[in-house]
mmCIF file of C-alpha atoms in Angstrom:
data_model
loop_
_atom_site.group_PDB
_atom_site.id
_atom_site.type_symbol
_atom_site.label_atom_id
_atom_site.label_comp_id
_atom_site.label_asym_id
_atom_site.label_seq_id
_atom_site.Cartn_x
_atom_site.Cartn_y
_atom_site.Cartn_z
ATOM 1 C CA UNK X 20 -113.364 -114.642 -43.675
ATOM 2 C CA UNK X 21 -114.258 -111.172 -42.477
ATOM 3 C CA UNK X 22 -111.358 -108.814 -40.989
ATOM 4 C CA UNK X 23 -111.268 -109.141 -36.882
ATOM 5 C CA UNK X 24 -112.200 -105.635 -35.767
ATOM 6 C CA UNK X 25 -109.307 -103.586 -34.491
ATOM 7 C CA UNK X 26 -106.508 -105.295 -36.519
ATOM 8 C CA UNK X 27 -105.729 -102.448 -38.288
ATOM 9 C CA UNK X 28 -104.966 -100.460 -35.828
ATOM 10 C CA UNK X 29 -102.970 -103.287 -34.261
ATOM 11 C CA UNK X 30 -101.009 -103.397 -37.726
ATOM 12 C CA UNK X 31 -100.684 -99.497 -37.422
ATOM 13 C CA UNK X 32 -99.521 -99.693 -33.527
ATOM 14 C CA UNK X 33 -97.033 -102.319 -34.235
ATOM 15 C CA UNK X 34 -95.284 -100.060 -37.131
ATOM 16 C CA UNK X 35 -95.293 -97.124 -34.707
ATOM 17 C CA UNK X 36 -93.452 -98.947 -32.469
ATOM 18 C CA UNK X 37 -90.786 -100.522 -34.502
ATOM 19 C CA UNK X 38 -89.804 -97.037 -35.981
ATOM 20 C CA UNK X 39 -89.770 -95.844 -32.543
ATOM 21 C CA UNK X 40 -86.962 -97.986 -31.395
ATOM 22 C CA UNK X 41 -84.919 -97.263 -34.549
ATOM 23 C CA UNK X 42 -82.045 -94.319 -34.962
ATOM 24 C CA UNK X 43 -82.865 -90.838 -36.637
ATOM 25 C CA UNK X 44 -81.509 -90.423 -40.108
ATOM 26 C CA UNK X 45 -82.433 -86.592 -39.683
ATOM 27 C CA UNK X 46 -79.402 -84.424 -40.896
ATOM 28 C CA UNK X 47 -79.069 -81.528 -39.262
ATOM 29 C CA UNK X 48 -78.686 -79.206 -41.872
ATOM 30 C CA UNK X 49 -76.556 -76.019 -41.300
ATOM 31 C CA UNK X 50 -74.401 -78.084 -38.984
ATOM 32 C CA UNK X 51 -73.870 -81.295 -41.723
ATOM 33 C CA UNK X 52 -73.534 -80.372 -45.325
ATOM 34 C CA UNK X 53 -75.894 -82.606 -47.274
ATOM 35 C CA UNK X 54 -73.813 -85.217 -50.175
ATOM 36 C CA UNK X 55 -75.216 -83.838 -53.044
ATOM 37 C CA UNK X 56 -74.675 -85.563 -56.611
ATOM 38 C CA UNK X 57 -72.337 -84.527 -59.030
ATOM 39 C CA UNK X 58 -74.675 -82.827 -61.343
ATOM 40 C CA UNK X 59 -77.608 -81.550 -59.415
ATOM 41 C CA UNK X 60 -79.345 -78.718 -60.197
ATOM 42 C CA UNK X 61 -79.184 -76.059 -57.583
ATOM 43 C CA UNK X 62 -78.765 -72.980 -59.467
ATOM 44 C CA UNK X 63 -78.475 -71.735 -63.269
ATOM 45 C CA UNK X 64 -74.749 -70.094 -63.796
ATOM 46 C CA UNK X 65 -73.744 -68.055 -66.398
ATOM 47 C CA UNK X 66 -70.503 -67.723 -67.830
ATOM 48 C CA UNK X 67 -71.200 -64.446 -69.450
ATOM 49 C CA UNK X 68 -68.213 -64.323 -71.923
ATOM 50 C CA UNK X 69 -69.813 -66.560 -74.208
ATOM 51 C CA UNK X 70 -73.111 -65.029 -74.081
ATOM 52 C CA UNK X 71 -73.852 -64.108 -77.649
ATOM 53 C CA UNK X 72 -77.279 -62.430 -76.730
ATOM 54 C CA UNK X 73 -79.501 -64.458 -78.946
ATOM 55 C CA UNK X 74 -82.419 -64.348 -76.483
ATOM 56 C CA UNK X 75 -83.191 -68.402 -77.362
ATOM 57 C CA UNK X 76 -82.678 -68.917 -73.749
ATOM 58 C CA UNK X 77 -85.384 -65.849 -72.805
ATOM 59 C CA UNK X 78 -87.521 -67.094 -75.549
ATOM 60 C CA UNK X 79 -88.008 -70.400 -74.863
ATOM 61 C CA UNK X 80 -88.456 -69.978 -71.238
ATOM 62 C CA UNK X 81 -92.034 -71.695 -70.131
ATOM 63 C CA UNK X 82 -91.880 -68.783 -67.158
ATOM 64 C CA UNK X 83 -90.326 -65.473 -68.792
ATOM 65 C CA UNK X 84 -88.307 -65.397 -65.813
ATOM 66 C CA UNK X 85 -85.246 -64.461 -67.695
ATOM 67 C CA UNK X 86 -84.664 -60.666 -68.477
ATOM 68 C CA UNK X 87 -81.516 -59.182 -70.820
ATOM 69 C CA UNK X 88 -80.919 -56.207 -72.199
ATOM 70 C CA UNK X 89 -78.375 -55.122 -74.441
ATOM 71 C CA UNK X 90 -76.779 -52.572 -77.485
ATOM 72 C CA UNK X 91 -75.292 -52.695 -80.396
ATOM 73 C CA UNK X 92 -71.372 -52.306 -80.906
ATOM 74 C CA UNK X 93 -70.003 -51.128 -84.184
ATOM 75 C CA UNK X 94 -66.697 -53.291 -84.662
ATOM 76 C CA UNK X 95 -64.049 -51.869 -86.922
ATOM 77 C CA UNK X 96 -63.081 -53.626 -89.924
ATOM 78 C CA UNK X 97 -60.461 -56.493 -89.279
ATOM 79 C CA UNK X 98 -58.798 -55.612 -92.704
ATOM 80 C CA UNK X 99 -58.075 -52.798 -94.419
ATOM 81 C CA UNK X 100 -61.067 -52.369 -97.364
ATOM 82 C CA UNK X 101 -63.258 -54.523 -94.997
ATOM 83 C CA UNK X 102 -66.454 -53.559 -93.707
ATOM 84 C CA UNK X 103 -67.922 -52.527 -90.395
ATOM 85 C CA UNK X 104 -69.577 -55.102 -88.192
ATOM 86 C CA UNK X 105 -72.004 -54.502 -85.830
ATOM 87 C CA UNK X 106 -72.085 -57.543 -82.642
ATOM 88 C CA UNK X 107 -74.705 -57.086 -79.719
ATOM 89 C CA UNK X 108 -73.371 -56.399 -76.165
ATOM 90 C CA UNK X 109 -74.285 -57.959 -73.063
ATOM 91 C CA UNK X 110 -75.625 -54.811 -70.436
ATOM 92 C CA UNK X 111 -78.090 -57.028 -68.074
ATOM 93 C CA UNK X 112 -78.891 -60.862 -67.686
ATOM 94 C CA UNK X 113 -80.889 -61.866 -64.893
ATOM 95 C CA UNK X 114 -82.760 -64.479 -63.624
ATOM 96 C CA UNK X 115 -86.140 -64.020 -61.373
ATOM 97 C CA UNK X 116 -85.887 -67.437 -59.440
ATOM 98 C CA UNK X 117 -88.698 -66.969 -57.677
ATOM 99 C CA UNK X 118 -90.775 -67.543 -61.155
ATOM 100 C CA UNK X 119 -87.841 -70.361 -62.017
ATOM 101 C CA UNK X 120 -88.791 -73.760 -61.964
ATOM 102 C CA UNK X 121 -85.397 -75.068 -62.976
ATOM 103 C CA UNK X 122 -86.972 -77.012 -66.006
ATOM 104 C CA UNK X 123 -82.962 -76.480 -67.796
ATOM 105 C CA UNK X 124 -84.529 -75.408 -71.119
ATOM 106 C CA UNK X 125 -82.817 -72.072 -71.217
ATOM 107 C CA UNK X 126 -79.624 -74.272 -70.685
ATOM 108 C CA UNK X 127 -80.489 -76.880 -73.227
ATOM 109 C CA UNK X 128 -81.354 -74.252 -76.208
ATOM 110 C CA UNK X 129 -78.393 -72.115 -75.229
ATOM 111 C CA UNK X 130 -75.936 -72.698 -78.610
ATOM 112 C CA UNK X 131 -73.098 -71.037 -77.058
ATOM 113 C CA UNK X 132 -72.384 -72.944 -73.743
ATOM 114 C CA UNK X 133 -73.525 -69.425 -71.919
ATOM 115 C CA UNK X 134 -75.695 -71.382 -69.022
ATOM 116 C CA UNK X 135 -74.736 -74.288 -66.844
ATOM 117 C CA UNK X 136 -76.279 -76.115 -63.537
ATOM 118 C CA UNK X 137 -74.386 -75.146 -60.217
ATOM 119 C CA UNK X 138 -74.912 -77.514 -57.209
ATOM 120 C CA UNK X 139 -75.208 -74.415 -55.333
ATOM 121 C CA UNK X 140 -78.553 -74.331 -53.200
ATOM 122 C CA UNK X 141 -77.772 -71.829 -50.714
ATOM 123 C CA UNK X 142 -79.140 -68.831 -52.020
ATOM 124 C CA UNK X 143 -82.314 -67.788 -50.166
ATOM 125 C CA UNK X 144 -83.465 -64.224 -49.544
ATOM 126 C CA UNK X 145 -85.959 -62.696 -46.978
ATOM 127 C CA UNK X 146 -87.868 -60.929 -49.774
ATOM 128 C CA UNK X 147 -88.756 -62.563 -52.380
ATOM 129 C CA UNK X 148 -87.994 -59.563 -54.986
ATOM 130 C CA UNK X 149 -84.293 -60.200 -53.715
ATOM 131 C CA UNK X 150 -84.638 -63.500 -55.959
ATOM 132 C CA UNK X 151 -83.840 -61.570 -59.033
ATOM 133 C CA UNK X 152 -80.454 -62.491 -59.653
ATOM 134 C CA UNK X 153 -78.636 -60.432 -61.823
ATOM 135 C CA UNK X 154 -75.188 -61.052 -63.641
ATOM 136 C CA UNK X 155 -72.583 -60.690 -61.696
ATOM 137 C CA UNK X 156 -74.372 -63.226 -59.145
ATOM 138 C CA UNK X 157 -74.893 -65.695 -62.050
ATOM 139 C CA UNK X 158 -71.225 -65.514 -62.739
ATOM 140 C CA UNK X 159 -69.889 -65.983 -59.064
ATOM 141 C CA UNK X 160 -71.705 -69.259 -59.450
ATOM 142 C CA UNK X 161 -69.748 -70.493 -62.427
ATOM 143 C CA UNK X 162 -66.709 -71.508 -60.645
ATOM 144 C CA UNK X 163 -68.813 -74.027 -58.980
ATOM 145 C CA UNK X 164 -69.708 -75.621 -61.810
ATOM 146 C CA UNK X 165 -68.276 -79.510 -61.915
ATOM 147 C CA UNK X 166 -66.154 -80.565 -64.698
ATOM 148 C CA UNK X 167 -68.252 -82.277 -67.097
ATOM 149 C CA UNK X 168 -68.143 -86.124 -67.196
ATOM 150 C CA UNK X 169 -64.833 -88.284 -68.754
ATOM 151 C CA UNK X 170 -66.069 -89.404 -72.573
ATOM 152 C CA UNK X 171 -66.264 -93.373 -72.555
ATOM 153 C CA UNK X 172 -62.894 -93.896 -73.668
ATOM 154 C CA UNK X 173 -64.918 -97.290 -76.186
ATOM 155 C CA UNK X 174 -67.184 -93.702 -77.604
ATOM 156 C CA UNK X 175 -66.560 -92.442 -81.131
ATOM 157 C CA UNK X 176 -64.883 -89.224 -81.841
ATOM 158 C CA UNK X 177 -66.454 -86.075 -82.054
ATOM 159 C CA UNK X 178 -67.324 -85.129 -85.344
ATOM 160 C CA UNK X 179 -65.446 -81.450 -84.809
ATOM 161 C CA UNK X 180 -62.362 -83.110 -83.978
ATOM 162 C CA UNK X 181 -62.554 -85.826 -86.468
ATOM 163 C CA UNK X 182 -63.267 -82.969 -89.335
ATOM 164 C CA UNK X 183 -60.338 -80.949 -87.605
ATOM 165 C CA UNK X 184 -57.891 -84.061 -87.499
ATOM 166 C CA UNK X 185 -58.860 -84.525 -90.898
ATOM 167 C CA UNK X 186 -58.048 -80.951 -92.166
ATOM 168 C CA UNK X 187 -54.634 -81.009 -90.617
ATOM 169 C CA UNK X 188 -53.911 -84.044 -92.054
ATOM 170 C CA UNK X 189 -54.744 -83.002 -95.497
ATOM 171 C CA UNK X 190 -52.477 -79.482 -94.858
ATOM 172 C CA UNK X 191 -49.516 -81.759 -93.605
ATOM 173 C CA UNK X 192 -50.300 -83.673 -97.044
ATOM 174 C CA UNK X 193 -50.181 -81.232 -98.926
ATOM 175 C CA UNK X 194 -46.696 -79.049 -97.556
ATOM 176 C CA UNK X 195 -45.063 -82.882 -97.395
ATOM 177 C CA UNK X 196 -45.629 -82.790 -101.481
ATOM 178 C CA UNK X 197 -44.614 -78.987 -101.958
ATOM 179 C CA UNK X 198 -41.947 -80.154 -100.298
ATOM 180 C CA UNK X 199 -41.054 -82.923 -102.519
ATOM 181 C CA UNK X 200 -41.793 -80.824 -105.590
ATOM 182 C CA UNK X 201 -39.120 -77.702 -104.518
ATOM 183 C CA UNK X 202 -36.770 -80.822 -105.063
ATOM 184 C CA UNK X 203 -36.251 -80.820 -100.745
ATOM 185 C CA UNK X 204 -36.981 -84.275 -100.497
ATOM 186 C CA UNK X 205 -39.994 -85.370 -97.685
ATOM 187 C CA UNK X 206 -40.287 -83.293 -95.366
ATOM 188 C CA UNK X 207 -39.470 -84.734 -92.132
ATOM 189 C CA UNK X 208 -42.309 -85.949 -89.946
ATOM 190 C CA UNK X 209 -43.299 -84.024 -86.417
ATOM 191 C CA UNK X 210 -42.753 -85.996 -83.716
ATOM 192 C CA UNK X 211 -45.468 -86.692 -81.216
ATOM 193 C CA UNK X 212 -48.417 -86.600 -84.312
ATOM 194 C CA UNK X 213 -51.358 -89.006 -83.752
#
């Protein structure tokens, strides 16, 4: 049976018109702060004391949008006959977000825990070369970072603090039989030890 002519813009009429007599769900924006989720991604914060300068995060950037320069330290020797070190020092990180296109690889490669994902979205400019953030910018951001997620408390332990449980369980051991072999007796157990 063909189509009656004109019923689809009856169909589109008849749509119009129930919206019409619905409410607005428009936010108004600068007036009503939008509920964001817990982990968006609004901006990339850097917490800059555990920035190693390893350049993975520059590197592996699809958009080179990520610029840091730095210079090499010479660190005394931590004992006496040890050697000189030599560690690389942070001068500039900054992030172009204008070329950004918050993928999160630079976070995800980061080793270190330098980069994180502020819910921050507020940060337009009126030039666009104002987009380059630079350091100190990407560290006012870090305090609003969220607290990562609980563990599931059913999850199994981390393998650092299983190896580090472990090791201190093995020490104990061990100064429990010194102990014993100093002719002490066993030495008495810490209270409050998992």
């Amino acid at each position: 049976m063909p189509p009656i002519p004109g019923s689809g813009l009856a169909k589109g009429l008849a749509v119009t018109l129930r919206t019409m007599t619905r409410k607005s769900v428009t936010a108004q924006y600068p007036e009503a702060q939008p509920e964001l989720p817990p982990r968006s991604r609004g901006v990339i914060a850097l917490f800059d004391e555990n920035c190693t300068v390893c350049m993975l995060c520059a590197r592996e950037c699809p958009d080179w949008c990520i610029y840091i320069d730095s210079h090499k330290e010479t660190v005394p020797a931590a004992a006496p006959g040890g050697r000189e070190r030599s560690r690389n020092v942070l001068d500039r990180f900054a992030i172009d977000f204008a070329l950004c296109m918050y993928c999160g690889i630079c976070i995800e490669v980061c080793p270190f825990d330098a980069l994180f994902w502020s819910p921050e979205f507020e940060y337009a400019e009126t030039d666009i070369r104002e987009l380059t953030h630079e350091r100190d910018r990407l560290r006012e951001w870090m305090w609003t970072v969220p607290a990562p997620p609980a563990l599931d408390p059913g999850a199994e332990e981390p393998k650092e603090v299983a190896a580090a449980r472990k090791t201190a369980e093995k020490l104990a051991a061990a100064q429990r039989q010194e102990g014993e072999q100093q002719g002490q007796g066993p030495a008495p157990e810490q209270e409050g030890g998992e």
